[in-house]
C-alpha cells in the first residue's frame, strides 16, 4: 500500500460511502455496490485538500450487528476498485470531527453566513426546510 503525502495544513474531510462513493444501497447493507463513475478521482482531488475520512452507518455497532466485518469489507472494496491509498475509515458511534462533510443525504444550513454584510438566518432556515422536504420526497426534486 502506498503512502500519500498530506498538505502542510491538513483538514479532515468526512465522506459518506453509500450514495457518494458507491451506488446507493437503499437500506440494505449486504455487499457494497459498484463505485459511482469518477469516485476514485474525486477522492484523489479531496486528498489534495486534506485527510479523507470515510464515514458510514455500516461501521456503527449500534446500527449494524457486524460492524467489524463491514470495516474489512469496505477496506477490501476500496482496494479492489483502485481508490487512492490513505483513505481512513471512521469507526465510532457519533459524528466524526471534520472540517467538511460530504453526504448524499445532507442539507446545508448556514444561518450565520452574512449576505451583503447582514445576517438573515430565517432565509437559511427556510432553504434548509425546503431542501429537507425535497430530500424526503415530500415535494418534487425539480422545484
Tab-separated table of C-alpha atoms in Angstrom:
chain	number	residue	atom	x	y	z
A	1	UNK	CA	0.000	0.000	0.000
A	2	UNK	CA	1.441	3.375	-0.989
A	3	UNK	CA	1.602	6.273	1.463
A	4	UNK	CA	0.094	9.608	0.467
A	5	UNK	CA	1.715	12.925	1.367
A	6	UNK	CA	-0.669	15.263	3.158
A	7	UNK	CA	-0.709	19.038	2.667
A	8	UNK	CA	1.006	21.099	5.378
A	9	UNK	CA	-2.376	22.280	6.674
A	10	UNK	CA	-4.362	19.094	6.993
A	11	UNK	CA	-8.116	19.322	7.117
A	12	UNK	CA	-10.253	16.276	7.731
A	13	UNK	CA	-12.917	15.773	5.074
A	14	UNK	CA	-15.612	13.295	6.036
A	15	UNK	CA	-17.114	11.409	3.073
A	16	UNK	CA	-20.094	9.048	3.071
A	17	UNK	CA	-19.762	5.682	1.325
A	18	UNK	CA	-23.187	4.605	0.046
A	19	UNK	CA	-24.636	7.126	-2.385
A	20	UNK	CA	-21.430	9.173	-2.658
A	21	UNK	CA	-18.554	6.823	-3.500
A	22	UNK	CA	-20.663	3.691	-4.067
A	23	UNK	CA	-24.017	3.314	-5.775
A	24	UNK	CA	-26.834	3.722	-3.203
A	25	UNK	CA	-27.694	0.598	-1.243
A	26	UNK	CA	-31.295	1.593	-0.442
A	27	UNK	CA	-31.026	0.489	3.182
A	28	UNK	CA	-29.654	-2.999	2.543
A	29	UNK	CA	-26.112	-3.424	3.813
A	30	UNK	CA	-25.410	-6.750	2.114
A	31	UNK	CA	-22.390	-6.026	-0.027
A	32	UNK	CA	-21.221	-2.678	-1.303
A	33	UNK	CA	-22.484	-1.649	-4.734
A	34	UNK	CA	-20.195	-0.614	-7.580
A	35	UNK	CA	-18.370	2.724	-7.363
A	36	UNK	CA	-20.010	5.813	-8.787
A	37	UNK	CA	-18.227	6.815	-12.009
A	38	UNK	CA	-15.366	9.191	-11.136
A	39	UNK	CA	-15.350	8.379	-7.409
A	40	UNK	CA	-11.666	7.441	-7.332
A	41	UNK	CA	-10.639	10.712	-8.988
A	42	UNK	CA	-12.972	12.590	-6.606
A	43	UNK	CA	-11.209	11.035	-3.590
A	44	UNK	CA	-7.792	11.862	-5.063
A	45	UNK	CA	-8.847	15.504	-5.510
A	46	UNK	CA	-10.111	15.639	-1.918
A	47	UNK	CA	-6.813	14.170	-0.701
A	48	UNK	CA	-5.140	17.182	-2.274
A	49	UNK	CA	-7.125	19.263	0.222
A	50	UNK	CA	-6.745	17.116	3.313
A	51	UNK	CA	-7.263	13.796	5.044
A	52	UNK	CA	-10.232	11.777	3.710
A	53	UNK	CA	-12.226	10.042	6.430
A	54	UNK	CA	-14.814	7.594	5.164
A	55	UNK	CA	-17.934	7.616	7.361
A	56	UNK	CA	-20.679	5.019	7.008
A	57	UNK	CA	-23.557	3.633	9.045
A	58	UNK	CA	-22.029	0.262	8.178
A	59	UNK	CA	-19.254	0.804	10.753
A	60	UNK	CA	-21.564	1.850	13.593
A	61	UNK	CA	-22.085	-1.012	16.047
A	62	UNK	CA	-25.403	0.474	17.164
A	63	UNK	CA	-26.714	0.320	13.595
A	64	UNK	CA	-25.017	-2.735	12.116
A	65	UNK	CA	-24.654	-6.012	14.022
A	66	UNK	CA	-21.382	-6.974	12.334
A	67	UNK	CA	-19.605	-3.627	12.061
A	68	UNK	CA	-16.147	-5.250	12.264
A	69	UNK	CA	-16.916	-7.349	9.173
A	70	UNK	CA	-18.144	-4.218	7.391
A	71	UNK	CA	-14.860	-2.407	8.103
A	72	UNK	CA	-12.910	-5.236	6.464
A	73	UNK	CA	-15.361	-5.280	3.539
A	74	UNK	CA	-15.025	-1.516	3.000
A	75	UNK	CA	-11.224	-1.727	3.077
A	76	UNK	CA	-11.223	-4.539	0.517
A	77	UNK	CA	-13.748	-2.675	-1.636
A	78	UNK	CA	-11.521	0.433	-1.701
A	79	UNK	CA	-8.510	-1.698	-2.721
A	80	UNK	CA	-10.444	-3.776	-5.279
A	81	UNK	CA	-11.715	-0.634	-7.010
A	82	UNK	CA	-8.342	1.147	-7.028
A	83	UNK	CA	-9.189	4.013	-4.694
A	84	UNK	CA	-6.157	6.080	-3.657
A	85	UNK	CA	-4.242	4.836	-0.628
A	86	UNK	CA	-4.639	6.710	2.621
A	87	UNK	CA	-8.441	6.780	2.945
A	88	UNK	CA	-9.227	6.373	6.640
A	89	UNK	CA	-12.335	4.500	7.805
A	90	UNK	CA	-14.162	6.033	10.774
A	91	UNK	CA	-15.243	3.610	13.464
A	92	UNK	CA	-17.454	5.110	16.146
A	93	UNK	CA	-20.941	5.864	17.302
A	94	UNK	CA	-21.058	9.632	16.912
A	95	UNK	CA	-20.285	12.294	14.382
A	96	UNK	CA	-16.589	12.347	13.493
A	97	UNK	CA	-14.711	15.607	13.854
A	98	UNK	CA	-14.110	17.069	10.399
A	99	UNK	CA	-13.867	20.403	8.611
A	100	UNK	CA	-16.256	19.308	5.826
A	101	UNK	CA	-18.905	16.605	5.436
A	102	UNK	CA	-19.900	15.177	2.067
A	103	UNK	CA	-23.062	13.070	2.113
A	104	UNK	CA	-25.822	12.326	-0.393
A	105	UNK	CA	-28.430	12.898	2.332
A	106	UNK	CA	-27.024	16.162	3.661
A	107	UNK	CA	-28.763	19.520	3.683
A	108	UNK	CA	-26.553	22.560	4.142
A	109	UNK	CA	-27.696	25.096	6.718
A	110	UNK	CA	-25.530	28.130	7.412
A	111	UNK	CA	-27.649	30.680	9.296
A	112	UNK	CA	-24.621	32.669	10.452
A	113	UNK	CA	-23.245	33.453	6.983
A	114	UNK	CA	-23.540	37.083	6.007
A	115	UNK	CA	-25.345	38.263	2.905
A	116	UNK	CA	-24.266	41.777	1.915
A	117	UNK	CA	-22.866	42.300	5.410
A	118	UNK	CA	-26.016	41.261	7.291
A	119	UNK	CA	-27.246	38.033	8.832
A	120	UNK	CA	-30.511	36.569	7.554
A	121	UNK	CA	-30.852	33.258	9.433
A	122	UNK	CA	-34.532	32.904	8.578
A	123	UNK	CA	-33.631	32.567	4.878
A	124	UNK	CA	-31.077	29.855	5.657
A	125	UNK	CA	-33.650	28.010	7.774
A	126	UNK	CA	-36.324	28.325	5.071
A	127	UNK	CA	-33.893	26.974	2.466
A	128	UNK	CA	-32.907	24.085	4.746
A	129	UNK	CA	-36.554	23.113	5.341
A	130	UNK	CA	-37.254	23.296	1.588
A	131	UNK	CA	-34.226	21.110	0.765
A	132	UNK	CA	-35.214	18.651	3.512
A	133	UNK	CA	-38.716	18.374	2.053
A	134	UNK	CA	-37.170	17.576	-1.349
A	135	UNK	CA	-34.792	15.014	0.197
A	136	UNK	CA	-37.715	13.312	1.974
A	137	UNK	CA	-39.708	13.206	-1.282
A	138	UNK	CA	-42.449	15.463	0.084
A	139	UNK	CA	-42.108	17.838	-2.864
A	140	UNK	CA	-40.719	17.183	-6.371
A	141	UNK	CA	-36.910	17.414	-6.546
A	142	UNK	CA	-37.026	19.668	-9.613
A	143	UNK	CA	-38.771	22.567	-7.836
